[in-house]
Short mmCIF file of C-alpha atoms and ligand atoms in Angstrom, two decimals:
data_model
loop_
_atom_site.label_atom_id
_atom_site.label_comp_id
_atom_site.label_asym_id
_atom_site.label_seq_id
_atom_site.Cartn_x
_atom_site.Cartn_y
_atom_site.Cartn_z
CA MET A 1 67.08 53.24 123.98
CA ALA A 2 64.38 54.34 126.82
CA GLN A 3 61.40 55.15 124.32
CA ASN A 4 58.06 53.45 125.13
CA ARG A 5 59.20 51.76 128.46
CA ASP A 6 55.82 53.27 130.15
CA ASP A 7 53.95 50.42 129.12
CA ASP A 8 52.11 50.44 132.68
CA GLY A 9 49.35 53.24 131.64
CA SER A 10 47.78 53.06 135.04
CA ASP A 11 50.57 54.43 137.13
CA ILE A 12 50.63 58.20 138.15
CA THR A 13 53.76 59.01 136.24
CA GLY A 14 52.34 57.62 133.03
CA SER A 15 49.00 59.67 133.17
CA THR A 16 50.77 62.61 134.39
CA ARG A 17 53.05 62.39 131.33
CA SER A 18 50.38 61.73 128.86
CA LYS A 19 48.37 64.54 129.94
CA LEU A 20 51.46 66.93 129.66
CA ILE A 21 52.32 65.46 125.92
CA GLU A 22 48.55 65.95 125.12
CA THR A 23 48.83 69.58 126.50
CA LYS A 24 52.03 70.51 124.58
CA GLN A 25 50.56 68.81 121.24
CA LYS A 26 47.51 70.99 121.66
CA TRP A 27 49.79 74.01 122.11
CA ALA A 28 51.80 72.98 119.01
CA SER A 29 48.77 72.64 116.75
CA ALA A 30 47.69 76.20 117.90
CA GLY A 31 50.93 77.83 117.53
CA ARG A 32 51.22 78.71 121.20
CA LEU A 33 54.39 80.60 122.05
CA LEU A 34 55.20 80.80 118.56
CA THR A 35 55.34 84.23 116.78
CA PRO A 36 51.81 84.41 115.51
CA PHE A 37 51.80 84.98 111.98
CA SER A 38 48.61 83.22 110.84
CA ALA A 39 44.74 84.52 110.57
CA GLY A 40 42.75 83.56 113.21
CA MET A 41 45.52 84.65 115.70
CA GLY A 42 44.29 88.17 115.45
CA LYS A 43 45.56 89.64 118.92
CA ALA A 44 49.03 89.77 117.83
CA ARG A 45 48.71 89.60 114.05
CA LEU A 46 49.76 93.05 113.92
CA PRO A 47 53.96 93.50 114.87
CA PRO A 48 54.42 96.20 117.41
CA GLY A 49 54.50 100.00 116.04
CA GLN A 50 52.83 98.75 112.62
CA HIS A 51 49.46 99.74 111.17
CA GLU A 52 47.30 98.23 108.93
CA VAL A 53 46.82 99.56 105.21
CA LYS A 54 44.44 98.43 102.41
CA ASP A 55 46.30 99.71 99.63
CA TRP A 56 49.96 98.34 98.39
CA PRO A 57 52.15 101.03 98.67
CA VAL A 58 55.49 101.15 95.97
CA LEU A 59 58.96 101.41 97.60
CA ASP A 60 62.15 101.15 95.98
CA LEU A 61 65.49 103.01 95.12
CA GLY A 62 63.49 105.03 92.39
CA VAL A 63 64.48 102.74 89.38
CA GLN A 64 61.95 100.29 88.27
CA PRO A 65 63.77 97.75 85.76
CA ASP A 66 61.87 96.81 83.05
CA ILE A 67 62.31 92.90 82.46
CA PRO A 68 60.80 91.30 79.71
CA PHE A 69 60.03 87.71 80.20
CA ALA A 70 62.61 86.81 77.28
CA GLN A 71 65.03 88.54 79.08
CA PHE A 72 64.37 87.35 82.77
CA ARG A 73 67.15 84.86 84.36
CA LEU A 74 67.39 83.86 87.80
CA ARG A 75 70.96 82.51 88.75
CA VAL A 76 71.64 80.70 92.19
CA ALA A 77 75.17 80.42 92.93
CA GLY A 78 77.73 80.14 95.90
CA PHE A 79 77.54 77.03 98.27
CA VAL A 80 75.18 74.88 96.42
CA GLU A 81 75.51 71.23 95.04
CA ASN A 82 73.70 72.22 91.85
CA PRO A 83 73.72 75.77 90.71
CA ILE A 84 71.40 76.95 88.15
CA VAL A 85 70.11 79.62 85.77
CA TRP A 86 66.58 79.59 85.05
CA ASP A 87 64.78 81.39 82.24
CA TRP A 88 61.09 82.12 82.40
CA ASP A 89 60.12 78.92 81.15
CA ALA A 90 62.15 77.07 83.28
CA PHE A 91 60.99 79.19 86.19
CA LYS A 92 57.42 78.60 85.46
CA ALA A 93 57.95 74.74 84.66
CA GLN A 94 58.83 74.24 88.53
CA PRO A 95 55.93 73.13 90.66
CA GLN A 96 53.53 76.03 91.38
CA VAL A 97 52.25 76.86 94.69
CA SER A 98 49.86 79.80 95.95
CA ASP A 99 50.00 81.08 99.65
CA VAL A 100 48.68 83.82 101.45
CA SER A 101 50.28 85.94 103.93
CA ASP A 102 50.79 89.52 105.77
CA MET A 103 53.58 91.78 104.84
CA HIS A 104 55.24 94.53 106.97
CA CYS A 105 57.06 97.27 105.60
CA VAL A 106 59.58 99.00 108.06
CA THR A 107 58.08 102.16 107.29
CA ALA A 108 55.22 101.09 109.51
CA TRP A 109 52.26 99.80 107.06
CA SER A 110 51.21 96.07 106.90
CA ARG A 111 48.83 94.67 104.61
CA TYR A 112 46.87 91.29 105.29
CA ASP A 113 45.94 88.43 103.59
CA ASN A 114 48.27 88.70 100.08
CA GLN A 115 47.77 86.03 97.51
CA TRP A 116 50.65 84.83 95.98
CA GLU A 117 51.79 82.51 93.37
CA GLY A 118 54.88 81.31 92.42
CA ILE A 119 57.52 78.65 93.62
CA SER A 120 58.33 77.62 97.04
CA VAL A 121 61.89 78.11 98.46
CA ALA A 122 61.50 74.81 99.91
CA HIS A 123 61.37 73.49 96.45
CA LEU A 124 64.14 75.92 95.03
CA LEU A 125 66.29 74.47 98.21
CA SER A 126 65.59 70.78 96.88
CA ILE A 127 66.80 71.53 93.67
CA VAL A 128 70.00 73.30 94.41
CA ARG A 129 70.67 71.75 97.65
CA PRO A 130 72.80 73.87 99.86
CA LYS A 131 76.01 72.93 101.01
CA GLN A 132 77.40 72.73 104.47
CA GLU A 133 79.01 75.77 104.31
CA ALA A 134 75.76 77.58 103.37
CA ARG A 135 74.54 79.82 106.24
CA PHE A 136 73.34 83.02 104.74
CA VAL A 137 71.71 83.93 101.62
CA ILE A 138 72.42 87.16 99.33
CA LEU A 139 69.43 88.37 97.13
CA SER A 140 70.39 90.55 94.08
CA SER A 141 68.01 92.42 92.03
CA TYR A 142 67.92 94.01 88.41
CA ASP A 143 68.00 97.38 90.04
CA GLN A 144 71.27 96.93 91.66
CA TYR A 145 69.56 96.28 94.84
CA THR A 146 70.98 93.25 97.70
CA THR A 147 69.54 92.17 100.53
CA ASN A 148 70.91 89.52 103.21
CA LEU A 149 69.27 86.83 105.40
CA PRO A 150 70.27 83.90 107.36
CA LEU A 151 69.47 80.64 105.41
CA ALA A 152 67.22 79.73 108.12
CA ASP A 153 64.84 82.57 107.52
CA PHE A 154 65.15 81.95 103.60
CA ALA A 155 64.24 78.32 104.30
CA ALA A 156 60.93 79.26 106.27
CA PRO A 157 57.87 77.22 104.75
CA ASP A 158 56.12 80.44 103.69
CA ALA A 159 59.14 81.83 101.76
CA LEU A 160 58.33 82.40 98.00
CA LEU A 161 59.67 83.32 94.81
CA VAL A 162 56.31 84.72 93.45
CA HIS A 163 55.26 85.93 90.03
CA SER A 164 51.90 86.71 90.58
CA TRP A 165 49.75 88.68 93.34
CA GLU A 166 46.01 88.20 93.68
CA GLY A 167 45.51 86.37 90.59
CA LYS A 168 47.26 88.67 88.39
CA PRO A 169 51.06 89.08 87.14
CA LEU A 170 53.12 91.03 89.61
CA THR A 171 53.32 94.53 88.06
CA ARG A 172 56.86 95.85 87.22
CA ALA A 173 56.56 98.42 90.11
CA HIS A 174 55.74 95.60 92.40
CA GLY A 175 58.94 93.71 91.28
CA GLY A 176 57.86 91.60 88.46
CA PRO A 177 58.63 88.95 86.74
CA VAL A 178 59.76 87.55 89.97
CA ARG A 179 60.35 88.85 93.61
CA ALA A 180 61.06 87.14 96.80
CA ILE A 181 58.53 86.93 99.49
CA ILE A 182 59.61 86.72 103.24
CA PRO A 183 56.75 87.29 105.02
CA ARG A 184 58.59 86.61 108.65
CA LEU A 185 60.82 89.29 107.81
CA TYR A 186 60.11 93.26 107.14
CA LEU A 187 59.60 93.55 103.40
CA TRP A 188 62.84 95.00 102.50
CA LYS A 189 64.30 91.41 102.86
CA SER A 190 61.72 90.75 99.90
CA ALA A 191 63.91 91.69 97.01
CA LYS A 192 61.79 92.83 93.90
CA TRP A 193 63.17 92.03 90.48
CA LEU A 194 64.84 89.05 91.54
CA ARG A 195 67.98 88.28 89.62
CA LYS A 196 70.42 86.22 91.61
CA ILE A 197 70.34 84.13 94.76
CA GLU A 198 73.96 83.77 96.26
CA PHE A 199 74.58 81.28 99.06
CA VAL A 200 77.53 82.25 101.44
CA ALA A 201 79.28 81.23 104.31
CA GLU A 202 79.75 84.71 105.83
CA ASP A 203 77.26 87.36 106.18
CA ARG A 204 77.50 90.41 103.78
CA ARG A 205 75.08 93.33 104.61
CA GLY A 206 72.80 94.21 101.73
CA PHE A 207 71.80 97.71 100.67
CA TRP A 208 69.75 98.94 103.55
CA GLU A 209 71.53 96.80 106.14
CA ALA A 210 74.50 98.77 105.20
CA ARG A 211 72.48 102.01 105.57
CA GLY A 212 71.29 101.87 109.24
CA TYR A 213 68.83 99.09 108.98
CA HIS A 214 68.87 96.04 111.39
CA ASN A 215 70.70 93.34 109.93
CA HIS A 216 67.91 90.52 110.62
CA GLY A 217 64.84 92.80 110.38
CA ASP A 218 62.17 90.50 112.52
CA PRO A 219 59.11 92.62 112.81
CA TRP A 220 57.99 90.96 115.87
CA LEU A 221 61.01 91.81 117.85
CA GLN A 222 60.78 95.29 116.01
CA GLN A 223 64.37 94.80 114.57
CA ARG A 224 64.19 98.09 112.43
CA TYR A 225 67.35 99.72 112.96
CA ASP A 226 70.90 98.77 113.75
CA GLU A 227 72.01 98.14 117.29
CA ASP A 228 74.98 100.67 117.34
N1 MTE B 1 64.82 95.18 94.18
C1 MTE B 1 64.45 95.87 94.99
N2 MTE B 1 63.81 95.32 95.88
C2 MTE B 1 63.13 95.81 96.95
C3 MTE B 1 63.21 97.27 97.21
C4 MTE B 1 64.02 98.02 96.08
O1 MTE B 1 64.48 99.12 96.50
N3 MTE B 1 64.83 97.29 95.06
N4 MTE B 1 62.72 98.00 98.09
C5 MTE B 1 62.26 97.12 99.40
C6 MTE B 1 61.84 97.81 100.15
S1 MTE B 1 62.54 98.69 101.31
C7 MTE B 1 60.21 97.64 100.31
S2 MTE B 1 59.48 98.06 101.68
C8 MTE B 1 59.49 96.49 99.25
C9 MTE B 1 58.41 97.28 98.92
O2 MTE B 1 57.90 96.47 97.99
P1 MTE B 1 56.48 97.19 97.28
O3 MTE B 1 57.04 98.25 96.51
O4 MTE B 1 55.91 96.03 96.28
O5 MTE B 1 55.61 97.57 98.35
O6 MTE B 1 60.62 96.07 98.65
C10 MTE B 1 61.77 95.68 99.02
N5 MTE B 1 62.64 94.94 97.87
MO1 MO B 2 60.83 99.28 102.96
#
């Protein structure tokens, strides 16, 4: 292997390279050229075509299922080594995290700095262990809603399964007991009243994706509607 062969730090190639590496490391830690999600990068915090709201609108199919904690089950199925069914106690027994993220609805409102509590998708993945075949994820809800996304987006470090918002249990209207939060995609990918997570090899369009909405839904690329 050719690693660390430039022990002669005084030669021009060596010093040029270390400057380049230093610069690139600075870019990396500043998130340069990455889609800017985080606070402090205010300039591009609002995706194109969005406006900020301070309230939190409710959007769904008009049916808000009432799932008492005692009846709550979260099932993980499909191409995973360890399929699970968690009841409320099992879900709450997982390592809890809290995180703050922005949400972007395709109807053009964005809400900043939402504080979530729940479990990270990264943790879920470490428990269920997706198989090689798993490339997409289908989220299904207690209101029959479904949405699909690539495993790579579901596995993003800021993706969560949440039960609380701003320190309070998620209301029924906003998807309690448990909803997904996928901050890097439009909010329709963040299934409320989450019931099942299926890992699949072939992509399958969900409720809105089958009704003219974009299959991927990246707000930074304004992927609102289907490309014909
Ligand atoms: N189960 C379920 N999840 C859903 C929906 C739905 O109808 N049912 N609507 C989606 C859409 S279109 C949006 S914009 C967000 C809205 O979440 P909110 O009502 O908490 O703002 O939920 C998404 N998740
Ligand atoms: Mo939406």
